[in-house]
Coordinates of C-alpha atoms and ligand atoms in Angstrom, one line a residue:
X1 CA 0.0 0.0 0.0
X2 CA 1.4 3.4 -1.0
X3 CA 1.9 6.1 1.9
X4 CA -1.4 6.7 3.7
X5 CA -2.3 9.7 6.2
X6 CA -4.8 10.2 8.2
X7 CA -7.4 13.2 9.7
X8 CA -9.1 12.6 13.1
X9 CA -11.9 15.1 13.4
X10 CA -11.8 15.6 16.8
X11 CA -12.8 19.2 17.4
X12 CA -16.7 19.0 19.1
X13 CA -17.6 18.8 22.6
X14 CA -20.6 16.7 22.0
X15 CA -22.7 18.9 23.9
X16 CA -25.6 16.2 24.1
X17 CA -23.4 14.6 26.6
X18 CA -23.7 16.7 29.2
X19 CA -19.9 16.5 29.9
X20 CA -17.0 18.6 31.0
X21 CA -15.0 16.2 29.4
X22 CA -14.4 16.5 25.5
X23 CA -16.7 14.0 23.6
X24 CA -13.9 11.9 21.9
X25 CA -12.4 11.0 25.5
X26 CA -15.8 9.4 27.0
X27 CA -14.9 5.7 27.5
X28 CA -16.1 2.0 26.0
X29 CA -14.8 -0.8 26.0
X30 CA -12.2 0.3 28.8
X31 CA -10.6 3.0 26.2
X32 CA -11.4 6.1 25.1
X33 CA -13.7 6.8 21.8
X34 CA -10.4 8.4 19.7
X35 CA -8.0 5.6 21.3
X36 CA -10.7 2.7 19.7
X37 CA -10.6 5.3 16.4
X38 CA -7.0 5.3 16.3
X39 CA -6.1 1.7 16.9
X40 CA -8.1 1.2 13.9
X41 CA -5.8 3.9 11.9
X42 CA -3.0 2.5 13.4
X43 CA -3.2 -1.2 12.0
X44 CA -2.7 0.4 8.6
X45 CA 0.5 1.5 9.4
X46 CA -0.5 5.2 7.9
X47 CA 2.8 7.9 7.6
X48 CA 1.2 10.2 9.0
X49 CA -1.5 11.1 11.6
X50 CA -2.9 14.3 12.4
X51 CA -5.9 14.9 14.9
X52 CA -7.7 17.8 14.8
X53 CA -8.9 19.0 18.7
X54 CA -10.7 22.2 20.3
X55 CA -8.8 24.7 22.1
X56 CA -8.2 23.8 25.3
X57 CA -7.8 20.2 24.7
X58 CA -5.1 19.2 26.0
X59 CA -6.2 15.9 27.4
X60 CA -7.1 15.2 23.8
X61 CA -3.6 15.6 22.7
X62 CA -2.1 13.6 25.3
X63 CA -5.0 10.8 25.0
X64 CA -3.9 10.7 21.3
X65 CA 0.2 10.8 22.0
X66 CA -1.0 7.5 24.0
X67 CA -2.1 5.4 21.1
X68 CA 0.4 7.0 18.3
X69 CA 3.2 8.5 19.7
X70 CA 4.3 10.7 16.7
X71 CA 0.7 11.2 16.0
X72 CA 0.3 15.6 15.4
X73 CA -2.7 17.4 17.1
X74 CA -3.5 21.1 15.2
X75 CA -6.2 23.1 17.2
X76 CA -9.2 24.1 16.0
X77 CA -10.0 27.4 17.2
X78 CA -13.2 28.1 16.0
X79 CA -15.7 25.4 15.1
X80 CA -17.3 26.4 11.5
X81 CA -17.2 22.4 10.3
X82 CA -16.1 19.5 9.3
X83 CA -14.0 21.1 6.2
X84 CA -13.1 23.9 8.6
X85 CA -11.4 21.1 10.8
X86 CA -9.6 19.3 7.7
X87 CA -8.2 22.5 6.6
X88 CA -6.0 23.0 10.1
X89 CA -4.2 20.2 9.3
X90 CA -2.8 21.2 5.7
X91 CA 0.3 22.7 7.3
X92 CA 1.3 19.4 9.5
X93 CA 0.6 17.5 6.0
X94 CA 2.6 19.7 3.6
X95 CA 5.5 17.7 2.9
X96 CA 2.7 14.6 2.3
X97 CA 2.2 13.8 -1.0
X98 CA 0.2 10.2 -0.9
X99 CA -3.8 9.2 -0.2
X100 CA -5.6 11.3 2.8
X101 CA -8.5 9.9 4.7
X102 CA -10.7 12.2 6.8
X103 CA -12.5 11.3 9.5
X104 CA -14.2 11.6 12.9
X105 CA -12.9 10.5 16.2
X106 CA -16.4 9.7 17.9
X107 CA -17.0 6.7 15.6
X108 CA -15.2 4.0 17.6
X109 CA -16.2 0.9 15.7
X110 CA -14.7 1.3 12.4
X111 CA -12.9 -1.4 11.2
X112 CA -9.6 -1.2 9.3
X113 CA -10.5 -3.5 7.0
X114 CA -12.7 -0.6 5.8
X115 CA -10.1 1.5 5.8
X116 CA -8.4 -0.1 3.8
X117 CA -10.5 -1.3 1.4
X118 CA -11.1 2.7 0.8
X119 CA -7.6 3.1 0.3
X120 CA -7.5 0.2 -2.2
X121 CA -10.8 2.2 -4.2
X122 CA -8.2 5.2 -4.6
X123 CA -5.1 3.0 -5.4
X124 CA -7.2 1.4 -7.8
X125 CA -7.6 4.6 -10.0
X126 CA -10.5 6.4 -8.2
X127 CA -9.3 10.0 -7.5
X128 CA -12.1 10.2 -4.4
X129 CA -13.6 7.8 -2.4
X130 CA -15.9 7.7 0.4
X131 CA -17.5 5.5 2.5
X132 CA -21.2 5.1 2.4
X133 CA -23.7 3.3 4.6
X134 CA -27.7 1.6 4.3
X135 CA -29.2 4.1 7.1
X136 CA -32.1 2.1 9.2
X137 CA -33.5 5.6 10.3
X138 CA -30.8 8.2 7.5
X139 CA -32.4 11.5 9.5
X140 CA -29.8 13.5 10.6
X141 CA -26.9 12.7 7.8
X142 CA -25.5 13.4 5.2
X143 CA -27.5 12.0 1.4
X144 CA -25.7 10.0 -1.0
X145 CA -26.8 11.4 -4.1
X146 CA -25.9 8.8 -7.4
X147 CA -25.9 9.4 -10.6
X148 CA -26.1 6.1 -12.6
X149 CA -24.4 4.5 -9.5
X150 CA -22.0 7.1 -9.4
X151 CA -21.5 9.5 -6.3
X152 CA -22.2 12.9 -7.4
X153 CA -23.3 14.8 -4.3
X154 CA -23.8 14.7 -0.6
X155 CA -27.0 16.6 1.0
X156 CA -26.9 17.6 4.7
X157 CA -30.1 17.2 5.8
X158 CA -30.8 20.6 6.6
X159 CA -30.0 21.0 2.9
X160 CA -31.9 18.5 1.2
X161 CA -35.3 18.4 -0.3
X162 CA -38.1 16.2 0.8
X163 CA -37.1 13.7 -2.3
X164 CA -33.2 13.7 -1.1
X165 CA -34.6 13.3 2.4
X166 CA -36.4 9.8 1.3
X167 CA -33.0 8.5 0.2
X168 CA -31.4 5.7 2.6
X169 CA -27.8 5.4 1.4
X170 CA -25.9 7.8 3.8
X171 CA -22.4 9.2 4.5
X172 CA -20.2 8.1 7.4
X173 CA -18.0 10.7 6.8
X174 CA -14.9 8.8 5.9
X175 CA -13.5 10.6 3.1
X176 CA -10.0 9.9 1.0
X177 CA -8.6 11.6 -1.9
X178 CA -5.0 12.2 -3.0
X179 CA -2.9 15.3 -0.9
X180 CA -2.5 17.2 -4.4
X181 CA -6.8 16.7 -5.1
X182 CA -7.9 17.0 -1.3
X183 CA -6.2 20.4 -0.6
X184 CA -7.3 22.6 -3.4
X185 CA -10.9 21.3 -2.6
X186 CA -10.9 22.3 0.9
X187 CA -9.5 25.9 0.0
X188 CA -12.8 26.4 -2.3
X189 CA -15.4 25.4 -0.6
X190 CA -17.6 27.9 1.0
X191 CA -20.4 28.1 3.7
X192 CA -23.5 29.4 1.7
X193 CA -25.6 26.5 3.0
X194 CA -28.8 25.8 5.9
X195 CA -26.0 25.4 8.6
X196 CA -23.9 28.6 7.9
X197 CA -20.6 25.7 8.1
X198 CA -18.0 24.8 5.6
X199 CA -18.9 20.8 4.9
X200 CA -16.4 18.5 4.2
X201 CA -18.8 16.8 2.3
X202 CA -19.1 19.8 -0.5
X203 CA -16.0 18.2 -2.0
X204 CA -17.9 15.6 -3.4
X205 CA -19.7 18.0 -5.9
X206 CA -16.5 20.5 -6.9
X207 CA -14.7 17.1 -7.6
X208 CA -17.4 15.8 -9.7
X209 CA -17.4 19.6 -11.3
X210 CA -14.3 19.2 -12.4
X211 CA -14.3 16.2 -13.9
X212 CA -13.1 13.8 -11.2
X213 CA -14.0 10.0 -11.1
X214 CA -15.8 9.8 -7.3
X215 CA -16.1 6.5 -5.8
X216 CA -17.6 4.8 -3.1
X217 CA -17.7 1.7 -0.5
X218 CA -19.8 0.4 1.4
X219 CA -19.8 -0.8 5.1
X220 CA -22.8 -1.4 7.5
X221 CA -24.8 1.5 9.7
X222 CA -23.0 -0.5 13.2
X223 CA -19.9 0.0 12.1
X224 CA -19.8 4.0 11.7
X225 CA -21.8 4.4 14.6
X226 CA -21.2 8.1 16.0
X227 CA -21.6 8.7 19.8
X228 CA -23.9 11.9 20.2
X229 CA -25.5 10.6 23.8
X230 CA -24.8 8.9 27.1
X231 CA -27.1 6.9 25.4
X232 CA -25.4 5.9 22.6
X233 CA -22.4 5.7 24.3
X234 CA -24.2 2.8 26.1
X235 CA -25.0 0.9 23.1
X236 CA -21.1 1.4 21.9
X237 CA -20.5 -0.2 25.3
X238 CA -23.1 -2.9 24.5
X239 CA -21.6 -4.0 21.1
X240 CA -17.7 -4.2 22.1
X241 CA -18.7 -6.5 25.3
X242 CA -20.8 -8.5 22.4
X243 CA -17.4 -8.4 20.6
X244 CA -14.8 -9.2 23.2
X245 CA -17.3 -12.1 24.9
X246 CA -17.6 -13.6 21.7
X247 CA -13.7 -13.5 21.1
X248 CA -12.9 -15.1 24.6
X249 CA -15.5 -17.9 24.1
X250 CA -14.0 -18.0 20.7
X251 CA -10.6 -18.7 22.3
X252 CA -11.6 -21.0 24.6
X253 CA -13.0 -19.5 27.0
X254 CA -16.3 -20.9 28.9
X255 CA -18.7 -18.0 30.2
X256 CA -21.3 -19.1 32.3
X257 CA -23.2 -15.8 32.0
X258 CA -21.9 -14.1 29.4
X259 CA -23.6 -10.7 29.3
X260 CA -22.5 -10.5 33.0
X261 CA -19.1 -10.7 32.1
X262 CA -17.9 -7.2 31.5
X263 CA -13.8 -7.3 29.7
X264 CA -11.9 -4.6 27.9
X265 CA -10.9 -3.8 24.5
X266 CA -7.3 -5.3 25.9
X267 CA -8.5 -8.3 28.2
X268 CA -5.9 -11.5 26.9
X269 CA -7.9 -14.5 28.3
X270 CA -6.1 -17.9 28.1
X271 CA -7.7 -21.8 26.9
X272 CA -9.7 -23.3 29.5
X273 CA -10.5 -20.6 31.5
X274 CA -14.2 -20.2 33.2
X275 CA -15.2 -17.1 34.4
X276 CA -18.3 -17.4 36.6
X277 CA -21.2 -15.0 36.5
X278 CA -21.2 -11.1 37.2
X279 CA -17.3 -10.1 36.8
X280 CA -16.0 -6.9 35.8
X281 CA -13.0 -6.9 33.8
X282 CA -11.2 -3.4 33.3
X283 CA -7.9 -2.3 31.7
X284 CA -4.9 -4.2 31.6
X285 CA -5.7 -8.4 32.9
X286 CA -4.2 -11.5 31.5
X287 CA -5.8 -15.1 32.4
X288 CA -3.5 -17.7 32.2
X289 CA -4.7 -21.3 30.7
X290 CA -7.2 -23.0 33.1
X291 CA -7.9 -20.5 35.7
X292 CA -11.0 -19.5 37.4
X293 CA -12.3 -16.2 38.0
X294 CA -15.3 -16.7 40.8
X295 CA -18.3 -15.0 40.5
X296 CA -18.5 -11.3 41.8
X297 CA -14.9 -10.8 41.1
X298 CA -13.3 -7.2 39.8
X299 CA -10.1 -7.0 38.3
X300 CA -7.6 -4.2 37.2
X301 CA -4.4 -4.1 35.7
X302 CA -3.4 -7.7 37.0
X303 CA -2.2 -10.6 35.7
X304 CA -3.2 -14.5 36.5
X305 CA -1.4 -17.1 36.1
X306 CA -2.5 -20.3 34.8
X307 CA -4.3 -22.8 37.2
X308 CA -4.7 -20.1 39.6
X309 CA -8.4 -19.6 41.1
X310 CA -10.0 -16.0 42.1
X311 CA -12.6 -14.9 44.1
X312 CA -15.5 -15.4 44.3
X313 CA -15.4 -11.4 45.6
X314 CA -12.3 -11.2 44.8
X315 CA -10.8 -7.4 44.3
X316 CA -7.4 -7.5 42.1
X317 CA -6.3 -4.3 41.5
X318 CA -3.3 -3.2 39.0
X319 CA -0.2 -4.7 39.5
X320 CA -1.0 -7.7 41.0
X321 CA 0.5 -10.6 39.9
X322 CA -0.4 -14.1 40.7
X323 CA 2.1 -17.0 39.4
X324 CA 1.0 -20.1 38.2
X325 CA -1.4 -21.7 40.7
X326 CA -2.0 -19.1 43.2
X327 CA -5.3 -19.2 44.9
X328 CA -7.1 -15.4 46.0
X329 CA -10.2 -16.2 47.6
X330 CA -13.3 -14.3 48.7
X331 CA -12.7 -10.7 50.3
X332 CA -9.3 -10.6 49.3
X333 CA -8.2 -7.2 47.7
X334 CA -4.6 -7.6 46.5
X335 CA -2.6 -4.5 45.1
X336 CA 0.9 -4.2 43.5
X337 CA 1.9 -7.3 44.8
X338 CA 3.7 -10.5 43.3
X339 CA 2.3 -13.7 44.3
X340 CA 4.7 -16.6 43.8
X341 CA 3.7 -19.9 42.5
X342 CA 0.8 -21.9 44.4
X343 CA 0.4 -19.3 47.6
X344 CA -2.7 -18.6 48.9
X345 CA -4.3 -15.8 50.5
X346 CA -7.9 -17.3 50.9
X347 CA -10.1 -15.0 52.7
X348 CA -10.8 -11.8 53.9
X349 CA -7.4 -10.1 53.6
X350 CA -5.4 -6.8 52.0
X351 CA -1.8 -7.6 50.4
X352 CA -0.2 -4.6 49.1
X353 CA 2.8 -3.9 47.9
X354 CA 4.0 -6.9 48.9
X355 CA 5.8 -10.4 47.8
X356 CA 4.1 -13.6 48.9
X357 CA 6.9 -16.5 48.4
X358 CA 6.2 -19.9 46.6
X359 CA 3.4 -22.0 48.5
X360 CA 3.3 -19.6 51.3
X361 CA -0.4 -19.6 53.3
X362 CA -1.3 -16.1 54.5
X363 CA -4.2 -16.3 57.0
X364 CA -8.0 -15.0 56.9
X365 CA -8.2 -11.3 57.9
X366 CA -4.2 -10.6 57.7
X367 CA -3.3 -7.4 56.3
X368 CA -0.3 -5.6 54.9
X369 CA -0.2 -2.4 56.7
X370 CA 1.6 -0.6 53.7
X371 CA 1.0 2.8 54.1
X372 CA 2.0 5.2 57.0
X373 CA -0.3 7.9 56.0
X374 CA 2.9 9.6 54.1
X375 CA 4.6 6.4 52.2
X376 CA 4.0 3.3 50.8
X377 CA 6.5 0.6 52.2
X378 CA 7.1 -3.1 50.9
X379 CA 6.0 -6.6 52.9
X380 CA 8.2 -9.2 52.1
X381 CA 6.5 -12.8 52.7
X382 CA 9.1 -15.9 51.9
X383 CA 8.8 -19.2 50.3
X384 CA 6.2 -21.8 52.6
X385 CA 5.6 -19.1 55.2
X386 CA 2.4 -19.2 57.3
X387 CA 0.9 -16.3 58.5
X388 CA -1.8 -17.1 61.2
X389 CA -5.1 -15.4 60.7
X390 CA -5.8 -12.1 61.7
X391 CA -2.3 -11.0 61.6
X392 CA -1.6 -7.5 60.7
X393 CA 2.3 -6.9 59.0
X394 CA 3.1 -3.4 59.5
X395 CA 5.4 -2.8 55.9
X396 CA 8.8 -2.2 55.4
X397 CA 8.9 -5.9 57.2
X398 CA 9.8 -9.2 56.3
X399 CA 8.9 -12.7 57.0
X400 CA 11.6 -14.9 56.4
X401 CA 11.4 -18.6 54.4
X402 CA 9.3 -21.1 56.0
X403 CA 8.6 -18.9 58.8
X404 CA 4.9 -19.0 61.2
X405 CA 3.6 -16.2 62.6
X406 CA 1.2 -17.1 65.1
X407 CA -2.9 -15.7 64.5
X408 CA -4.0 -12.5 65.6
X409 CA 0.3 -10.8 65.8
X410 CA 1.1 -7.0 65.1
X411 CA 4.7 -8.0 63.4
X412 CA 7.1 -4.4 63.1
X413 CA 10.4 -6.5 62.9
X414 CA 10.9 -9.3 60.6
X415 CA 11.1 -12.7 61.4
X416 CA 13.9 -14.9 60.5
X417 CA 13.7 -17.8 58.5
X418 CA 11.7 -20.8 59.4
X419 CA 11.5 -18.9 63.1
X420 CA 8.2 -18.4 64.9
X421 CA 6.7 -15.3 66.0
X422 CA 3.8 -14.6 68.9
X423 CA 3.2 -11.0 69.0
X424 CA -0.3 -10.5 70.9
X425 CA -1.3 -10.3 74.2
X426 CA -0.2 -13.4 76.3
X427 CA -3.1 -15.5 76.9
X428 CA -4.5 -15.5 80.4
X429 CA -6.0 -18.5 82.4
X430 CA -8.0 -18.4 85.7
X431 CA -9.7 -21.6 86.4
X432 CA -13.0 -22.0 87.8
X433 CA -13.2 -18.2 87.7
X434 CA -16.8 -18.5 85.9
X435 CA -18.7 -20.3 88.0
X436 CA -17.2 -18.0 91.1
X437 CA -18.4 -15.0 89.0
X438 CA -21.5 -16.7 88.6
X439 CA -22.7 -17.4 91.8
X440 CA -21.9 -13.8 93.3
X441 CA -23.5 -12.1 90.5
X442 CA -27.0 -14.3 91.0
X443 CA -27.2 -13.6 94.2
X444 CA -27.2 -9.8 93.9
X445 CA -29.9 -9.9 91.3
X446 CA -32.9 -8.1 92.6
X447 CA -36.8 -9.6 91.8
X448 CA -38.1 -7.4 89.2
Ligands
LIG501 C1 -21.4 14.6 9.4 C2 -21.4 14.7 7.9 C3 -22.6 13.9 7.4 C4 -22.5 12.5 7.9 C5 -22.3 12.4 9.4 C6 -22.0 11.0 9.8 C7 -20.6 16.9 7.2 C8 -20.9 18.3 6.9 N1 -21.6 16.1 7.5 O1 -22.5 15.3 9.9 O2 -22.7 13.9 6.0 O3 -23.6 11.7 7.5 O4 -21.3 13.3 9.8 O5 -22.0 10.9 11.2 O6 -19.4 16.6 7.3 N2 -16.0 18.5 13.9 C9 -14.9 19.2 14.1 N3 -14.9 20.6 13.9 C10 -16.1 21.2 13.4 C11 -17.2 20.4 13.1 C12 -17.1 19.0 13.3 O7 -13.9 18.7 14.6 O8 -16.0 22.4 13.2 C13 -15.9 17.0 14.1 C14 -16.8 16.6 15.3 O9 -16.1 16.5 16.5 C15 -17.3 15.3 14.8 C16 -17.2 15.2 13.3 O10 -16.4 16.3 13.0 O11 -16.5 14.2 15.3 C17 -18.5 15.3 12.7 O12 -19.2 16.6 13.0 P1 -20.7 16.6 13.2 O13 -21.0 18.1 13.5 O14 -21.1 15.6 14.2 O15 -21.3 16.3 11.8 P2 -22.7 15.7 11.5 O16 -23.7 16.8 11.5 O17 -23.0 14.5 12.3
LIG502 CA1 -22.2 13.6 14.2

């Protein structure tokens, strides 16, 4: 494929919203609306990127420096439309000379297969091509208007006559021409038109005026799907869960529930695994072959082993890391924190920045006391330790190979290897003391 570059549209606020935030940087999938966008622009491999943002966005820019580190952001100052926004980028473009494609950053579902299969439509000889769609409901955009089959216009609605308004086959906006046709365009056309805006889509007709072959593909309405509305937003959400479900089933996967299992655009889930009913899987998680994620679990940023079993109610959030094996039970919220091959913290527990050693056994309720209000300090937990239940391990401190510590101990110095360590109040015994109490106390009991 000859040199490709690419214009993100990513300029509105999406008012509808109801959002401080810019539109584009409303999540789905566990990634932003541009970031889904520009994945799909990145698997071609384009030379170029430019996204076009509002002033004051600089969130945008860095959202975008994310995905495609050499990507260029031009500001839009003003926002008089979509051709408007395509011109800012001419001076970041000037020294490209290949295909441009146009197009918004709120319509995270595009495929790049349909990118490129646009692209192909201009290598193939066409000198404009855009991507067209079968509308279910077309009100709101933009009419194809054919001419034995050919494209020879584009109505806005607010532009077109009750006729054009009747017709179905609609624009999604995706636009590509050549750098030498696309720029000249965008310099003529004006904003006499229902809207008062300079439309990208105008360049259809001057192209056609001058004698250019305009071509066009077609993909389906889902695909170019624009967010406009929490409520679309939502049905974005809807389809990618559809999407990754189907791909982790698809990989051998078994769901019990499967629209109660929420994963994210970059969820790696391994052969064999079962993940019980009503988990929520954000950003960042690898399941290893064979494990089990219990019902009611939520996991961030973490990686599981294979074999090892989670939850139910289990909490991992990012950076834990549990080896082949390792078993996290119910009420356990683990953090930062490496857990070595076939340990086990079962029930009811916080580990936090912390290292739990090969086969160790950390008791219910024990918790890494890893923050002093000002700092963050480590808990180092060796190979087969056992930490009795209850136990709270006040970080830095560490618990030495094969070590016990006995139930209920506030440990602030570390315990050597394979040594045991009581530290809790000394048990008391007083024999025959309850019945003594007893019988004093039921003889001062008044008749009520
Ligand atoms: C646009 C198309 C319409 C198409 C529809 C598909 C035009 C004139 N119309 O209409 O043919 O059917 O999309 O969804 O192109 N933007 C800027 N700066 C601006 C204006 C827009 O960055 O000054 C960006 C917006 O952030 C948005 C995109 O361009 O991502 C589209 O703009 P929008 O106003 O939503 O266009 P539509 O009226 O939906
Ligand atoms: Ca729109």
């Amino acid at each position: 494929m000859a040199a490709t570059a690419f214009i993100v549209l990513a300029a509105g606020i999406g008012s509808r919203m109801a959002s401080d935030q810019p539109k584009v940087l409303h999540r789905a999938g566990g990634r932003s609306l541009l970031g889904h966008v520009l994945n799909a622009v990145k698997a071609l491999a384009p030379a170029e990127v430019c996204v076009v943002v509002g002033p004051d966005m600089d969130a945008v820019k860095a959202e975008a420096e994310t995905v495609v580190p050499n990507v260029r952001t031009v500001i839009q100052s003003e926002r008089n439309g979509t051709a408007h926004a395509a011109r800012m980028a001419k001076d970041a473009l000037q020294d490209f000379a290949g295909t441009i494609v146009v197009m918004f950053g709120d319509g995270p579902l595009v495929r790049p297969e349909t990118l490129t299969e646009l692209v192909s439509v201009i290598e193939n000889g066409a000198d404009m091509a855009l991507v067209g769609f079968e509308a279910a409901d077309p009100q709101g955009y933009g009419r194809f208007i054919l001419k034995d089959g050919a494209l020879t216009a584009i109505r806005e609605e607010n532009d077109a006559s009750e006729a054009e308004r009747k017709i179905t086959l609609c624009n999604s906006g995706i636009t590509a021409a050549g750098a030498d046709l696309l720029w000249p365009l965008l310099a003529r056309i004006g904003n006499d038109n229902a809207q008062g805006e300079y439309y990208l889509t105008d360049l259809v007709e001057l192209a056609v005026a001058d004698g250019r072959q305009v071509a066009h593909s077609i993909c389906s309405e889902q695909e170019v799907q624009g967010v406009n509305s929490r409520a679309q937003l939502a049905e974005i959400e809807a389809r990618l869960q559809d999407e990754y479900r189907e791909k982790a089933m698809a990989g051998g996967a078994t769901l019990i529930a499967p629209q109660t299992v929420f994963l994210s655009h970059d969820t790696t889930i391994g052969r064999g695994v079962v993940i019980e009913p009503h988990v929520v899987i954000l950003a960042g998680v690898t399941i290893g072959d064979g494990a089990v994620v219990r019902a009611f679990s939520h996991l961030e940023g973490a990686e599981i082993g294979p074999g090892c079993v989670v939850g139910p109610y289990a909490r991992l959030r990012p950076g834990a890391r549990l080896a082949k094996g390792a078993k996290v039970g119910n009420f356990v919220e683990i953090k930062n924190a490496d857990l070595e091959q076939g340990s086990k913290v079962n029930h009811l527990s916080y580990i936090g920045d912390a290292r739990v050693g090969q086969g160790a056994n950390i008791g219910a309720g024990t918790i890494t006391c890893n923050y002093d209000g000002f700092n963050k300090h480590f808990t180092d937990i060796g190979k087969g330790a056992f930490v009795g239940s209850n136990s709270a391990l006040v970080a830095p401190v560490k618990i030495g190979d094969g070590a016990f510590v006995g139930s209920g101990s506030v440990v602030t110095r570390d315990v050597a290897e394979d040594a045991l360590t009581v530290a809790r109040g000394r048990q008391e015994d007083r024999p025959g003391w309850s019945a003594k109490f007893r019988a004093i106390q039921s003889k001062s009991k008044k008749k009520s």
